Amino acid sequence: KVMSGGSTGERPFTDIITSIRYWIIHSITIPTLFLSGWLFISTGLAYDVFGTPRPDEYFTQDRQQVPLANERFNVNQELEDL
């Protein structure tokens, strides 16, 4: 196949987005990604995976200040103190 005028030989974008195969694949994968992301957040798994406190754990009866770590090299000690 002869390429002319700067063609890279790739499939044209208009052919891809008008393809039935493209729409079948993406009509399944895009909603699945949104659903899995929503479940990851809503079940609280994101808090467990990334180790962030849940919204009700930021303030306790004993500690009412904001739990911030200020010392870069002594973070473990600061977390224990909090």
Short mmCIF file of C-alpha atoms in Angstrom, two decimals:
data_model
loop_
_atom_site.label_atom_id
_atom_site.label_comp_id
_atom_site.label_asym_id
_atom_site.label_seq_id
_atom_site.Cartn_x
_atom_site.Cartn_y
_atom_site.Cartn_z
CA LYS A 1 0.00 0.00 0.00
CA VAL A 2 1.44 3.34 -1.03
CA MET A 3 1.38 6.09 1.61
CA SER A 4 1.13 9.60 0.32
CA GLY A 5 1.16 13.07 1.75
CA GLY A 6 2.25 12.36 5.32
CA SER A 7 -0.04 9.42 5.98
CA THR A 8 1.20 7.21 8.79
CA GLY A 9 -0.70 4.16 7.63
CA GLU A 10 -2.89 4.13 10.75
CA ARG A 11 -6.62 3.56 10.63
CA PRO A 12 -8.51 6.86 10.24
CA PHE A 13 -10.24 8.09 13.41
CA THR A 14 -13.59 8.42 11.62
CA ASP A 15 -13.46 4.74 10.70
CA ILE A 16 -12.85 3.83 14.34
CA ILE A 17 -15.66 5.87 15.89
CA THR A 18 -18.21 4.79 13.28
CA SER A 19 -17.38 1.13 13.85
CA ILE A 20 -20.00 -1.04 15.57
CA ARG A 21 -17.20 -2.95 17.30
CA TYR A 22 -15.91 0.31 18.86
CA TRP A 23 -19.32 1.16 20.32
CA ILE A 24 -19.96 -2.36 21.61
CA ILE A 25 -16.62 -2.41 23.44
CA HIS A 26 -16.92 1.12 24.85
CA SER A 27 -20.58 0.84 25.82
CA ILE A 28 -19.48 -1.91 28.20
CA THR A 29 -16.07 -0.71 29.41
CA ILE A 30 -16.83 2.96 30.15
CA PRO A 31 -19.87 2.31 32.40
CA THR A 32 -17.95 -0.52 34.07
CA LEU A 33 -15.09 1.84 34.94
CA PHE A 34 -17.49 4.36 36.45
CA LEU A 35 -19.30 1.66 38.42
CA SER A 36 -16.07 0.17 39.77
CA GLY A 37 -14.83 3.63 40.78
CA TRP A 38 -18.09 4.40 42.54
CA LEU A 39 -17.96 1.08 44.42
CA PHE A 40 -14.31 1.67 45.37
CA ILE A 41 -15.24 4.96 47.00
CA SER A 42 -18.68 4.16 48.41
CA THR A 43 -17.65 0.92 50.13
CA GLY A 44 -14.76 2.68 51.89
CA LEU A 45 -12.15 0.50 50.25
CA ALA A 46 -10.34 3.63 49.06
CA TYR A 47 -9.81 4.66 52.70
CA ASP A 48 -8.32 1.26 53.51
CA VAL A 49 -6.10 1.05 50.42
CA PHE A 50 -4.62 4.53 50.75
CA GLY A 51 -4.61 4.61 54.55
CA THR A 52 -6.54 7.86 54.89
CA PRO A 53 -8.81 8.35 57.87
CA ARG A 54 -12.53 8.09 57.29
CA PRO A 55 -14.52 11.32 57.71
CA ASP A 56 -15.63 10.37 61.23
CA GLU A 57 -12.04 9.60 62.33
CA TYR A 58 -10.50 13.04 61.83
CA PHE A 59 -11.65 14.34 65.21
CA THR A 60 -12.03 12.21 68.34
CA GLN A 61 -13.15 13.00 71.87
CA ASP A 62 -9.51 13.22 72.98
CA ARG A 63 -8.20 15.20 70.01
CA GLN A 64 -10.10 18.14 68.57
CA GLN A 65 -7.25 19.76 66.59
CA VAL A 66 -6.56 19.07 62.94
CA PRO A 67 -4.29 15.99 62.57
CA LEU A 68 -1.49 17.48 60.48
CA ALA A 69 2.06 16.18 60.18
CA ASN A 70 4.51 19.09 60.10
CA GLU A 71 7.92 17.45 60.40
CA ARG A 72 8.91 15.65 57.23
CA PHE A 73 11.48 13.35 58.79
CA ASN A 74 9.63 12.67 62.06
CA VAL A 75 6.23 11.73 60.64
CA ASN A 76 6.06 8.39 62.46
CA GLN A 77 6.59 10.07 65.83
CA GLU A 78 4.00 12.73 65.05
CA LEU A 79 1.43 10.11 64.06
CA GLU A 80 2.02 8.26 67.31
CA ASP A 81 1.55 11.51 69.25
CA LEU A 82 -1.75 12.20 67.51
#
